């Protein structure tokens, strides 16, 4: 076991600020339109509860008749099989159509080469704007981005700013990761029922997508390692099946593994399944186990809202996905309509089991996109 210096149970706890998370409504994009071409707008609202219970513009305006097409907006998320995808893509489609644009979606399903082909297909189809998440970092997409720019197509980066692109929708990943790590340390200090001297943990990464991914995992690794003196075992996982497999492997080597934090909720949900099997088969104390992820995938929110009978899924760094989806349509539409390009920085809502009511409110707002 690694050496560790402790004052109290786990040494000096990381004292980074738990920022008040900020959400946004439709007004954020209206305000963004007043900026300059290199402006960045950070989303704001009074409280998480107010934003979560506010009906989005995408919901309230879908009954308006569709006007003559102003063009086509295409979206390549790259991981369309993800549980969060419909909660982003459906609101985006609704908003695009409300504003008078046709809508296209890619189908890369985790394949970087296929995502490049999807974007090439968008260009060949003569779309007016492309929004895409560079699944494998920005470099593999540079030639196709240049083709799009040569064709006069607006490019909006999703999750990552695209060099040469017009604007971007990015997340405050470092701040979100720090807040997840801070909650993990709080749990270790206040609620952990295991032996601090045998504490061990795992981190799921996905470095191939570049800074957008490492900004989620690097702060977590550093903060928890510095506080506990224990380095994580690691595996690449952004899906439930790989998260389950990796955690099963970790538990074979170390049945006392206490914590798994995922770069996203999908991988963490796989870890959750492995721990549930251990609890039910071996009678392990749930108070020794901590699982967390990021994104706010609906299955994770359901556990936090009360469906977790063992209480081991303890944190999701959640994005408000339906409003994020609306921005996917609004940013390129604003540019196509002559407004100065702007970018959005979206903050995370750190949800724990004590926020069960808020988690349920967010799920209720998603319901129309899950039917």
mmCIF file of C-alpha atoms in Angstrom, residues 3 5 49 63 83 85 88 110 208-209 215 221 223 225 242 251 259 273 279 281 287-288 298 319 324 360:
data_model
loop_
_atom_site.group_PDB
_atom_site.id
_atom_site.type_symbol
_atom_site.label_atom_id
_atom_site.label_comp_id
_atom_site.label_asym_id
_atom_site.label_seq_id
_atom_site.Cartn_x
_atom_site.Cartn_y
_atom_site.Cartn_z
ATOM 1 C CA UNK A 3 2.688 5.672 1.866
ATOM 2 C CA UNK A 5 0.616 11.342 5.412
ATOM 3 C CA UNK A 49 -33.740 24.241 -8.423
ATOM 4 C CA UNK A 63 -46.623 23.814 -31.490
ATOM 5 C CA UNK A 83 -27.773 7.026 -22.717
ATOM 6 C CA UNK A 85 -27.764 11.171 -26.518
ATOM 7 C CA UNK A 88 -29.357 16.208 -26.163
ATOM 8 C CA UNK A 110 -18.007 5.347 -31.219
ATOM 9 C CA UNK A 208 -8.080 9.668 -26.653
ATOM 10 C CA UNK A 209 -10.583 12.534 -26.799
ATOM 11 C CA UNK A 215 -9.647 17.928 -17.790
ATOM 12 C CA UNK A 221 -6.546 11.875 -9.766
ATOM 13 C CA UNK A 223 -6.777 15.804 -5.572
ATOM 14 C CA UNK A 225 -4.083 11.051 -4.463
ATOM 15 C CA UNK A 242 -16.422 -1.864 -20.177
ATOM 16 C CA UNK A 251 -12.276 -6.636 -7.562
ATOM 17 C CA UNK A 259 -14.169 3.724 -4.809
ATOM 18 C CA UNK A 273 -23.389 -3.192 -11.238
ATOM 19 C CA UNK A 279 -22.841 -6.789 -1.951
ATOM 20 C CA UNK A 281 -23.166 -12.362 -3.086
ATOM 21 C CA UNK A 287 -20.783 1.957 3.560
ATOM 22 C CA UNK A 288 -17.370 0.970 2.220
ATOM 23 C CA UNK A 298 -30.690 9.504 -16.674
ATOM 24 C CA UNK A 319 -25.193 18.759 -17.080
ATOM 25 C CA UNK A 324 -27.604 21.841 -23.629
ATOM 26 C CA UNK A 360 -36.229 13.764 -9.938
#
